[in-house]
Coordinates of C-alpha atoms and ligand atoms in Angstrom, one line a residue:
X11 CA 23.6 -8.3 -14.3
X12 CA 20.0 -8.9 -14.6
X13 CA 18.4 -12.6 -13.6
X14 CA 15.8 -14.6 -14.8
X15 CA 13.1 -15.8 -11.9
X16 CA 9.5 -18.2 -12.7
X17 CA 7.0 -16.7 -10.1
X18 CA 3.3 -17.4 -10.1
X19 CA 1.1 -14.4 -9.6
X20 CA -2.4 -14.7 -8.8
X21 CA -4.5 -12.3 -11.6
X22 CA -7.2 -11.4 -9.0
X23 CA -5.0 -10.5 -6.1
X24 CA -1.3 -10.1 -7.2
X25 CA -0.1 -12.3 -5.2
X26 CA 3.2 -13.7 -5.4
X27 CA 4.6 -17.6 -5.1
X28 CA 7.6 -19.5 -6.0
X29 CA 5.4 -22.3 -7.0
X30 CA 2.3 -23.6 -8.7
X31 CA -0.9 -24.0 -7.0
X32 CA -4.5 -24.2 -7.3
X33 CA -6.0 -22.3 -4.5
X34 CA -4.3 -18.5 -4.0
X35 CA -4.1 -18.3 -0.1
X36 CA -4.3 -14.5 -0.1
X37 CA -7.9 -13.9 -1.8
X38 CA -8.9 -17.5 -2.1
X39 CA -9.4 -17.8 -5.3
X40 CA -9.3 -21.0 -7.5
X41 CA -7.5 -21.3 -10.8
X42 CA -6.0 -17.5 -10.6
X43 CA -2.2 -18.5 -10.6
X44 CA -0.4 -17.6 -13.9
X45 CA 3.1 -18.4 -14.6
X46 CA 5.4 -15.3 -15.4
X47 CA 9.2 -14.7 -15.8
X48 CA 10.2 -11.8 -14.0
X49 CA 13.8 -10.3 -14.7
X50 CA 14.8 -7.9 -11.5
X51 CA 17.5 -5.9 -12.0
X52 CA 20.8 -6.4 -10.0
X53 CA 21.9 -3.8 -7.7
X54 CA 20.7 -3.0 -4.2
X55 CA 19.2 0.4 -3.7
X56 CA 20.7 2.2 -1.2
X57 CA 18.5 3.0 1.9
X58 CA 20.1 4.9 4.4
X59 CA 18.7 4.6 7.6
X60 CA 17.8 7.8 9.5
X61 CA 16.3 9.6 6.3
X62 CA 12.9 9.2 6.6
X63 CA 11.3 12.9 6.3
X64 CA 8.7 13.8 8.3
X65 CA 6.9 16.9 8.4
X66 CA 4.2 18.1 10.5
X67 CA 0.7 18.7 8.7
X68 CA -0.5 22.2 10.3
X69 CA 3.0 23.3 9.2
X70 CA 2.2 22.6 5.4
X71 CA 0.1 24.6 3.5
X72 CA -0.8 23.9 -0.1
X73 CA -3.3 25.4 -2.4
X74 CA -6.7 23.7 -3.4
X75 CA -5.8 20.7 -6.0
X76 CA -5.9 22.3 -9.5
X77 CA -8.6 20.5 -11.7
X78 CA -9.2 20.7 -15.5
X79 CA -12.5 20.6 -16.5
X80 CA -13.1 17.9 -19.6
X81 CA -16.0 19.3 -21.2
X82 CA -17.5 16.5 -21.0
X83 CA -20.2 17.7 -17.6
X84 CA -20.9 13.8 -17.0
X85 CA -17.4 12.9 -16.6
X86 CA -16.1 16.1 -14.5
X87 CA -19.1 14.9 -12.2
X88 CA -17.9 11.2 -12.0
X89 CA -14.2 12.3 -11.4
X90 CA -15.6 15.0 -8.5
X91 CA -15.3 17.6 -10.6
X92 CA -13.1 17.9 -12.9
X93 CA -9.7 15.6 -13.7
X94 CA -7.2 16.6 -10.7
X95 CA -3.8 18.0 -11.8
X96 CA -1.6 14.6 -11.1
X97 CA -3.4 12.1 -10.5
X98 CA -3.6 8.9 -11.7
X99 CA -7.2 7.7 -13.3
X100 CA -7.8 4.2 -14.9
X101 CA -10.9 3.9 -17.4
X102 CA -11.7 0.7 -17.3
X103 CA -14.4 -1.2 -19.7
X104 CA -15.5 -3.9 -22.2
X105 CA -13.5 -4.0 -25.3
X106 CA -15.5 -1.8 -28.0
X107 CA -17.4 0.3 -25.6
X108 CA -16.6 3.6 -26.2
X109 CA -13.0 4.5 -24.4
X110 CA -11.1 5.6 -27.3
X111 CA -13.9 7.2 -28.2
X112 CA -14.4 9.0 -24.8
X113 CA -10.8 10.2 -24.2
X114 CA -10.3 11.7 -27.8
X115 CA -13.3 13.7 -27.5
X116 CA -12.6 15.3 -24.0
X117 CA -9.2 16.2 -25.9
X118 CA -10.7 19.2 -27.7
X119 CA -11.3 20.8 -24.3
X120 CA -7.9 19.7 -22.6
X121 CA -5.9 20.4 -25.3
X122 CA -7.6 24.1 -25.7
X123 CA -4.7 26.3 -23.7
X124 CA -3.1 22.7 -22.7
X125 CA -0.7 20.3 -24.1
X126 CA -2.4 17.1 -24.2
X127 CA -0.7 13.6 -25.5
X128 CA -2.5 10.9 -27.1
X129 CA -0.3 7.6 -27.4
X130 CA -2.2 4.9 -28.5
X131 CA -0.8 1.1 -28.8
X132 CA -3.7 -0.4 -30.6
X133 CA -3.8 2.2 -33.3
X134 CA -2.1 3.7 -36.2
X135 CA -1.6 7.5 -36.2
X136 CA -4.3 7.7 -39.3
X137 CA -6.2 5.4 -37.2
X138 CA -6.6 8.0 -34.5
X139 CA -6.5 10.8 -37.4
X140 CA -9.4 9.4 -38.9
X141 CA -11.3 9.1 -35.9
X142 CA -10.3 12.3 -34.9
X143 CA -12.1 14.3 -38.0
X144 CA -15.0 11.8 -37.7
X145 CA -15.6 12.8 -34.0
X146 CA -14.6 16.7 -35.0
X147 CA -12.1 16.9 -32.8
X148 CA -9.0 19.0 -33.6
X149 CA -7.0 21.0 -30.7
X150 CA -3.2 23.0 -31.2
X151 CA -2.2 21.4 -27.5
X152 CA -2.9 18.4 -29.1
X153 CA -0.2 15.4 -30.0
X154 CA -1.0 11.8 -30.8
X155 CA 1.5 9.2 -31.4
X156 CA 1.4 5.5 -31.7
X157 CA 3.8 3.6 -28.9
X158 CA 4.0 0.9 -26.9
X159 CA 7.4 1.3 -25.2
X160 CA 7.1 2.6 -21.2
X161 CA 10.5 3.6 -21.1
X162 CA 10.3 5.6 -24.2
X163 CA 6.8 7.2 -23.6
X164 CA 8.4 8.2 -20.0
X165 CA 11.8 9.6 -21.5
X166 CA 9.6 11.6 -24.1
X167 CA 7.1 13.1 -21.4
X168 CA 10.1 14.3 -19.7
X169 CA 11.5 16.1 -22.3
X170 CA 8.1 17.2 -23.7
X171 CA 6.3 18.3 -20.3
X172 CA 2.6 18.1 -21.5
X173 CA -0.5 18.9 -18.8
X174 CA -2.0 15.9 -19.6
X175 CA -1.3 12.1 -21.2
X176 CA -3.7 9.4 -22.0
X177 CA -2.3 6.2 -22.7
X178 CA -4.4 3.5 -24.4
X179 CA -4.4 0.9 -23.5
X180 CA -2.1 -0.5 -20.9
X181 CA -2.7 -3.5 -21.7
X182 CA -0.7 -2.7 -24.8
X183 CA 2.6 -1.1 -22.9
X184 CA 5.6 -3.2 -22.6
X185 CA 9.1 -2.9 -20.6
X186 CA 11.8 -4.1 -22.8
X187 CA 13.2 -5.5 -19.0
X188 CA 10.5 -7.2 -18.0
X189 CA 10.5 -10.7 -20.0
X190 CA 7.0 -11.1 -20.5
X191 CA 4.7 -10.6 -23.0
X192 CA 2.0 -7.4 -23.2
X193 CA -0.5 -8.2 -21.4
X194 CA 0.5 -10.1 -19.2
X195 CA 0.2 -9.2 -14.9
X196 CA 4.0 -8.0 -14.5
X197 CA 4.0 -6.4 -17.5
X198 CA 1.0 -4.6 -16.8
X199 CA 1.4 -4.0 -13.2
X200 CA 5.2 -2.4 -13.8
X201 CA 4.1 -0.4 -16.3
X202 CA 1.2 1.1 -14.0
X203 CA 3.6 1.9 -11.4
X204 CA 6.1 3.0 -14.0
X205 CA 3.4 5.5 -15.2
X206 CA 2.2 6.2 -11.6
X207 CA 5.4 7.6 -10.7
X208 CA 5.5 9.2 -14.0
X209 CA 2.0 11.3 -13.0
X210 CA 3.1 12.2 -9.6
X211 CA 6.8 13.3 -10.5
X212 CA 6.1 15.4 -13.0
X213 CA 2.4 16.4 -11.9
X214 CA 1.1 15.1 -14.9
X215 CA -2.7 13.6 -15.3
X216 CA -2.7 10.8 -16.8
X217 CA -5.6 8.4 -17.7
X218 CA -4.9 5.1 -18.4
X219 CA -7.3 2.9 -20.5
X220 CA -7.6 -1.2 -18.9
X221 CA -9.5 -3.6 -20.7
X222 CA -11.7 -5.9 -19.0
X223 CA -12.2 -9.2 -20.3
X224 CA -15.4 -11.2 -19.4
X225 CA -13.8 -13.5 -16.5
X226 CA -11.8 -10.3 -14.9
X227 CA -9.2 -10.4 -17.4
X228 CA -5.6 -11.3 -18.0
X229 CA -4.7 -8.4 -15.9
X230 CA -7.1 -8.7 -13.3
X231 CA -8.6 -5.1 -12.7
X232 CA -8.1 -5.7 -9.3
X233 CA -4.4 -5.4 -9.3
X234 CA -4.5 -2.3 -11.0
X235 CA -7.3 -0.8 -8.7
X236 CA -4.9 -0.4 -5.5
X237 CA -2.0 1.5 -7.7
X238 CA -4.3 4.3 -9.4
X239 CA -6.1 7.1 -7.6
X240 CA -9.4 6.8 -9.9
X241 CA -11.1 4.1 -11.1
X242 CA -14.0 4.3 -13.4
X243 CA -15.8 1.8 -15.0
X244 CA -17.3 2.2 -18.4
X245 CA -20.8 -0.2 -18.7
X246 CA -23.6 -0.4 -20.6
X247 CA -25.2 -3.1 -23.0
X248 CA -23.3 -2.7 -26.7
X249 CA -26.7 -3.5 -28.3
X250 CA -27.8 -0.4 -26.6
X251 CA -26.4 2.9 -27.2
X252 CA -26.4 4.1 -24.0
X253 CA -23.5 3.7 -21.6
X254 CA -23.0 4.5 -17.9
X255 CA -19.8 5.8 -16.1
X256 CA -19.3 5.2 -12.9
X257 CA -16.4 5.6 -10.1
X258 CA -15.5 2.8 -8.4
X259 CA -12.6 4.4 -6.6
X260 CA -11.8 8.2 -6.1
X261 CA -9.2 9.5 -3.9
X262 CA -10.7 12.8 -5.1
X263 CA -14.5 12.7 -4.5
X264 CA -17.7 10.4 -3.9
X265 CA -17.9 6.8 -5.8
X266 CA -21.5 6.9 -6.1
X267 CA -22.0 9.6 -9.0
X268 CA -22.7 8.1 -12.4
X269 CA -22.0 9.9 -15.9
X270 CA -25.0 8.7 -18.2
X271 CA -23.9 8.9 -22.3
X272 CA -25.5 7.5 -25.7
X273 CA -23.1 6.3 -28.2
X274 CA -24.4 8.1 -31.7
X275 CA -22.4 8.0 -35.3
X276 CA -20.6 10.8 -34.4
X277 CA -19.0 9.7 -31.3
X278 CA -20.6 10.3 -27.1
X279 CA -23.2 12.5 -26.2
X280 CA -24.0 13.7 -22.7
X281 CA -27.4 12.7 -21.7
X282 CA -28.3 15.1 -18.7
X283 CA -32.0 13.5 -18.2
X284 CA -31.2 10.4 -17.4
X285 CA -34.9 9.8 -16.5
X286 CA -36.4 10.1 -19.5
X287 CA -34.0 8.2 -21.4
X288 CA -34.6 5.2 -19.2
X289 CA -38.6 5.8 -18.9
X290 CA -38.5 5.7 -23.4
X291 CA -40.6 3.3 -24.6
X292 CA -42.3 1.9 -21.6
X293 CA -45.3 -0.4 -22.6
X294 CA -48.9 1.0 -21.5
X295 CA -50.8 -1.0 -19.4
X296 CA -49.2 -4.2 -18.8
X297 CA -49.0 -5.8 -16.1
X298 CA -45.6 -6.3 -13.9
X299 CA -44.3 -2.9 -14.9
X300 CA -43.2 -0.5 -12.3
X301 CA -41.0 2.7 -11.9
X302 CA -38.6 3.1 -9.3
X303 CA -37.0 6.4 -7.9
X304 CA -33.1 5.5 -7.3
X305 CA -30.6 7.7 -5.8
X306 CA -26.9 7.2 -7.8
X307 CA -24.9 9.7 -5.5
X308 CA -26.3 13.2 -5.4
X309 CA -28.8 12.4 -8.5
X310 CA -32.4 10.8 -8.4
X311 CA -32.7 8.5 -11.6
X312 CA -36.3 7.1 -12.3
X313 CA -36.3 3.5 -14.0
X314 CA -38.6 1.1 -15.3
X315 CA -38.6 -2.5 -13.3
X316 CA -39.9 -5.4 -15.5
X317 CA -41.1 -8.4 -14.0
X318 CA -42.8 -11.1 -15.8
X319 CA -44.2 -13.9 -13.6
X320 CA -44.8 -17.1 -15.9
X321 CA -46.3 -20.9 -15.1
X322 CA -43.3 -22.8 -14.7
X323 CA -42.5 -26.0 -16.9
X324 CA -39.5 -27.3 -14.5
X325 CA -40.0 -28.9 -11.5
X326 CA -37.5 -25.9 -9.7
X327 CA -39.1 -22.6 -10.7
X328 CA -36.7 -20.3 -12.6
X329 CA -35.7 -17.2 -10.7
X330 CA -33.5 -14.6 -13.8
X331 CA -32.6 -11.3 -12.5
X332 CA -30.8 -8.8 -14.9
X333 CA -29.7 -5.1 -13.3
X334 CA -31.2 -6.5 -9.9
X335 CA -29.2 -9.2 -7.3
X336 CA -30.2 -12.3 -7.4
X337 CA -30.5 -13.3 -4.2
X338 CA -32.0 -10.0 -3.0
X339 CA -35.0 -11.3 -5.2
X340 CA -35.0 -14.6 -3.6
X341 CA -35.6 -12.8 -0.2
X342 CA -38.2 -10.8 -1.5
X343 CA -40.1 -13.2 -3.2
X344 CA -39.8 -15.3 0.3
X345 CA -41.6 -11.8 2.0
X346 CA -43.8 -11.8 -0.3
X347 CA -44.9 -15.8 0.1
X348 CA -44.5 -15.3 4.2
X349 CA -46.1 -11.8 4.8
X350 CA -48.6 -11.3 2.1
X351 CA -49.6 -14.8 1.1
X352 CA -48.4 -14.8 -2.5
X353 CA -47.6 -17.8 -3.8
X354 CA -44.7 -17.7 -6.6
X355 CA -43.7 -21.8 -6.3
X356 CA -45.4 -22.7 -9.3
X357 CA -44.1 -19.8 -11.5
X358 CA -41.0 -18.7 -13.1
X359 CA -40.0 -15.3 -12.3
X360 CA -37.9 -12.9 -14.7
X361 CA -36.9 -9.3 -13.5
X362 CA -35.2 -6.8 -15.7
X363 CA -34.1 -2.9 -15.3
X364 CA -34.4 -1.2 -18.4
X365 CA -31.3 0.6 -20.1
X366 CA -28.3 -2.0 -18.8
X367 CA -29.3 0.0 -15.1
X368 CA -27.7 -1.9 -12.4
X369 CA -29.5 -1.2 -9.6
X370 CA -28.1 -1.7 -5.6
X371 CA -30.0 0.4 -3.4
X372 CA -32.3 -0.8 -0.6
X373 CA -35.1 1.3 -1.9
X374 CA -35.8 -0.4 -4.9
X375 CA -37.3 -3.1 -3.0
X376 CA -40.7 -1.9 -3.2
X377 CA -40.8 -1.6 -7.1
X378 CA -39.8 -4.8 -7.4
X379 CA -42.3 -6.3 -5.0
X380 CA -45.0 -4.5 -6.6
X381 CA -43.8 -5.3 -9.9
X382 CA -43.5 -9.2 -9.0
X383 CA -47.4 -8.7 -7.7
X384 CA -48.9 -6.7 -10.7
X385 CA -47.0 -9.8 -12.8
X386 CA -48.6 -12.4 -10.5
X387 CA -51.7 -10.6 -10.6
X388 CA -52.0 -10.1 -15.0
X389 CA -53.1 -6.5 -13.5
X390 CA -51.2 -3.5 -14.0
X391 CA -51.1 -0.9 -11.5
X392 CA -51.0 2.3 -13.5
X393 CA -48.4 4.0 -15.6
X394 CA -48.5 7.5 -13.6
X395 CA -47.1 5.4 -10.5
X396 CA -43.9 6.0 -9.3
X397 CA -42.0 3.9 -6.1
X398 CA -40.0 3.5 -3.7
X399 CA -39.1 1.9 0.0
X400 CA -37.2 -0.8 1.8
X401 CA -38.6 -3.8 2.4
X402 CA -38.1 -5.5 5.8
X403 CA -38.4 -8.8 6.2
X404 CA -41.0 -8.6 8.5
X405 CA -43.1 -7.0 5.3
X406 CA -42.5 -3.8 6.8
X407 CA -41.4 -0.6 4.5
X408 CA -39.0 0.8 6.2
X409 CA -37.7 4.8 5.4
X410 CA -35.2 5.4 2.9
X411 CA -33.1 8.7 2.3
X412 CA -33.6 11.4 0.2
X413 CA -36.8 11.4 0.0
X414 CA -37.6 15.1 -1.2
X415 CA -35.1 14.6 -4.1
X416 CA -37.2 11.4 -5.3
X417 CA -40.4 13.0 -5.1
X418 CA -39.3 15.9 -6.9
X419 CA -38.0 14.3 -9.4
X420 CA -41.4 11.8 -9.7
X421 CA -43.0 14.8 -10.0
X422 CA -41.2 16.5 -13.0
X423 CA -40.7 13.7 -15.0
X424 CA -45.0 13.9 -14.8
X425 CA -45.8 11.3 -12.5
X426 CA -49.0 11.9 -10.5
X427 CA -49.2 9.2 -8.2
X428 CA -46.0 8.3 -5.5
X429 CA -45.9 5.7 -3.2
X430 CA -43.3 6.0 -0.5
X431 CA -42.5 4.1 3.3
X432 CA -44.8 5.8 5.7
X433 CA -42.2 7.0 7.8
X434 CA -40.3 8.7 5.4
X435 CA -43.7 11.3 5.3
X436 CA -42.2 13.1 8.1
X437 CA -38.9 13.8 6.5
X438 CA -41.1 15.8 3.2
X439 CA -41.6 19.4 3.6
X440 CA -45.1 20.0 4.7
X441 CA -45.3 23.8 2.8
X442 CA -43.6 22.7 -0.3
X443 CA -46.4 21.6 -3.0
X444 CA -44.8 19.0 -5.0
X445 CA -47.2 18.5 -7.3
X446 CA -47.9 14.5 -7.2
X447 CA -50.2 12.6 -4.7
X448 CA -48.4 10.7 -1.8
X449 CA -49.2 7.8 0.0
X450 CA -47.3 6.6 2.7
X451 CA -47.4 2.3 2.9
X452 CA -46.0 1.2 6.2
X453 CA -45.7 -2.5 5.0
X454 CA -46.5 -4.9 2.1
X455 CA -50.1 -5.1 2.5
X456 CA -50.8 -1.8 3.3
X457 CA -49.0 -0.9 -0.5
X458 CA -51.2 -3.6 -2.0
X459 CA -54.3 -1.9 -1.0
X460 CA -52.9 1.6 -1.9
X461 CA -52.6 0.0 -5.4
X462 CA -56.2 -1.5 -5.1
X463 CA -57.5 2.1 -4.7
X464 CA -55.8 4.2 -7.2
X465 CA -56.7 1.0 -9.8
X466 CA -60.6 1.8 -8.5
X467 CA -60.5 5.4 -8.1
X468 CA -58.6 5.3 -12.0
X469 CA -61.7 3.2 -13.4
X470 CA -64.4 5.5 -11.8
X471 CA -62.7 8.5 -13.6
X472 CA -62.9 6.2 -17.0
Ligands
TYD7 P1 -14.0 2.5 -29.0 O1 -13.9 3.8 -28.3 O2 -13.1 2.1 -30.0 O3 -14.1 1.3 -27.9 P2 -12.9 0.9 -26.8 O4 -11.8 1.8 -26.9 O5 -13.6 0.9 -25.5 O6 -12.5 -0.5 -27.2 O7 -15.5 2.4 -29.5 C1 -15.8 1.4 -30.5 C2 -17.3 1.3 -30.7 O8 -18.0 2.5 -30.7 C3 -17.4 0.7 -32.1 O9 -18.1 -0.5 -32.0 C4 -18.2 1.7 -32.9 C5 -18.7 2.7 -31.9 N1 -18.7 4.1 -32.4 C6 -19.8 4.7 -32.7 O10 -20.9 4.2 -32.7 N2 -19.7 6.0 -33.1 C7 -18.6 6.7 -33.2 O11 -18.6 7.9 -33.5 C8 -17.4 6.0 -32.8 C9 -16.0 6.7 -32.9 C10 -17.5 4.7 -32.4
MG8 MG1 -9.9 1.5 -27.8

């Protein structure tokens, strides 16, 4: 018989206790512990001991994982190349975002010679009809059915053996045997597993859609993240139309790649130049603008730094960092004060990526620096600048990777100035002719007065 049980899971962790508390010991985190009734089933399953299978690895031979390509080229690079036959891969994002949107498109590729499974459990079967002709997708592999049953979904993948099954959302997807609403952690985290066997039983893909609320959600992501084999996160700004993809876990290839995609009338489009979509619109000639070079896995991406450096009316200046880490700024705005002598006490200071770009590399620090001084300065430094170094904090640039990459891609987007740590010189290739002038900094200052002499060498041309 089955038997009712109260436990207390922490939505961050997944931890389990038998009572209330407000601190989870496990992750540490305050408030987390939600109350849920779990119903186990009775029966013991029977372990025998002495079973455990081992085999030796240069015995097995298996061929190269199978992967379908999505047709989507921004995705396929974010999943390492296509989605792997079996796995497990949980898109993740803000409600409204673009998920639906994204998984029924790549549909009209998977289902072309596949049999592909849509089962929503936030929409009606016109609902994803509609959407369907709107985003011209149609496919024969393709089935879509509205459900929000696991046990009923997994009887019916049995029986119907399709390549691939998208399930959206799992948030949505309840056990009839588990006692607690959608939604809620057990529910979801059963149903994950429940699915997870599902995918590796049958070696089916499946992609699983998560919402993500604005305080980690009911079903903190986190839980989730240990099950599946890929996580990907879907971001962007919904004002804006462009949205970033990004792999935050991949048993199956690098996290770092990023899938770059504008949201138009007519559902996602690829955006293979990155660059120049970020660089749109930049302002000429004003002051506490600068372009950095970034690296997001194998890509160079060129984006525009804002800073703006305003008198402060409050008797703590106002540091406000959007796309850049806070206290990364605080440390180089102490650099700054210590090794160059710039005062920023009396002034706010705001500093914004453009495009919703979060930005975490080390050699951003110089475009931000430099943006923080053309800002304190009211001078601007030139819109045919591009940047990029580490800053120590003894002021010093220090070399970053990839430089060749970076310059290159400076270069072509039709940058003619680059300023770069003086020790990464050595690491360009001295017979290549990239095209764009280079000037090595080897710390704050020395970048300052590279700045001063493109500015004075610009106004003699004038
Ligand atoms: P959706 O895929 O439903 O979001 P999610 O599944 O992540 O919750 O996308 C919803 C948003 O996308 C909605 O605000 C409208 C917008 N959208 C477009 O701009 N163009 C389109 O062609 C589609 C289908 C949606
Ligand atoms: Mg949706």
């Amino acid at each position: 018989m089955a038997k009712a049980k109260t436990v207390y899971i922490c939505s961050e962790c997944g931890q389990q206790y038998p009572k209330w508390a407000g601190r989870c010991n496990a992750c540490g985190a305050w408030n987390t512990l939600e109350e849920e009734v779990v119903v186990k089933k009775s029966g013991t399953s029977s372990v025998k001991v002495g079973n455990l299978k081992l085999s030796s690895i240069n015995s097995m031979s298996f061929k190269d994982e199978t992967r379908y390509p999505t047709g989507m080229g921004e995705l396929d690079r974010v999943l390492g190349g296509g989605l792997v036959k079996g796995s497990l891969v949980l898109l993740s994002g803000d409600p409204g975002i673009g998920k639906s949107t994204l998984l029924l498109q790549i549909c009209s590729c998977l289902a072309d010679g596949k049999k592909v499974l849509y089962i929503s459990g936030e929409e009606s079967e016109r609902q994803i009809k509609l959407r369907a002709d709107r985003l011209g997708v149609s496919a024969d592999g393709l089935y879509i059915s509205a459900c929000t049953d696991c046990d009923t979904i997994i009887e019916g993948v049995r029986a119907e053996k399709p390549d691939v099954v998208i399930i959206d959302s799992i948030q949505t997807m309840q056990m009839t045997e588990i006692q607690s609403v959608p939604g809620s952690l057990v529910q979801v985290r059963e149903c994950t597993n429940a699915f997870m066997q599902m995918a590796k039983s049958l070696d089916i893909s499946v992609f699983l859609v998560g919402h993500v609320n604005k305080d980690g959600g009911i079903a903190g992501p986190k839980v989730l993240e240990h099950i599946v084999d890929t996580v990907l996160y879907f971001e962007g700004d919904k004002q804006l139309s462009y949205r970033i993809l990004r792999a935050v876990k991949n048993r199956f290839g690098s996290t770092n790649e990023i899938g770059v995609f504008e949201m138009r009338d007519r559902g996602l489009f690829e955006v293979e130049n990155p660059s120049a979509m970020l660089l749109s619109g930049r302002p000429a000639g004003v002051s506490g603008i600068t372009v950095l070079c970034t690296m997001e896995g194998s890509r160079p991406i060129l984006a525009e730094v804002q800073a703006l450096v305003s008198k402060t009316g409050f008797s703590a200046p106002r540091r406000v960092s959007a796309g850049f880490d806070y206290n990364r700024l605080c440390v180089l705005l102490a650099v700054l004060e210590k090794r160059a002598g710039l005062l920023f006490g009396a002034y706010d200071v705001y500093i914004n990526i453009i495009g919703g770009l979060k930005i975490d590399e080390p050699a951003s620090d110089l475009a931000i620096a430099l943006a923080l001084y053309s800002g304190l300065q009211d001078k601007d430094i030139g819109d045919d600048v591009a940047v990029f170094g580490e800053l120590g904090l003894g002021g010093e640039i220090r070399a970053v990777s990839h430089i060749r990459q970076r310059v290159r891609e400076a270069a072509r987007m039709g940058f003619e100035k680059c300023i770069v740590p003086k020790s990464s010189l050595k690491d360009l290739d001295k017979s290549e002719n990239y095209g764009i002038s280079i000037y090595g900094a080897a710390n704050i200052k020395q970048a300052f007065s590279v700045i001063e002499a493109i500015s004075k060498v610009d106004e003699k041309k004038e």
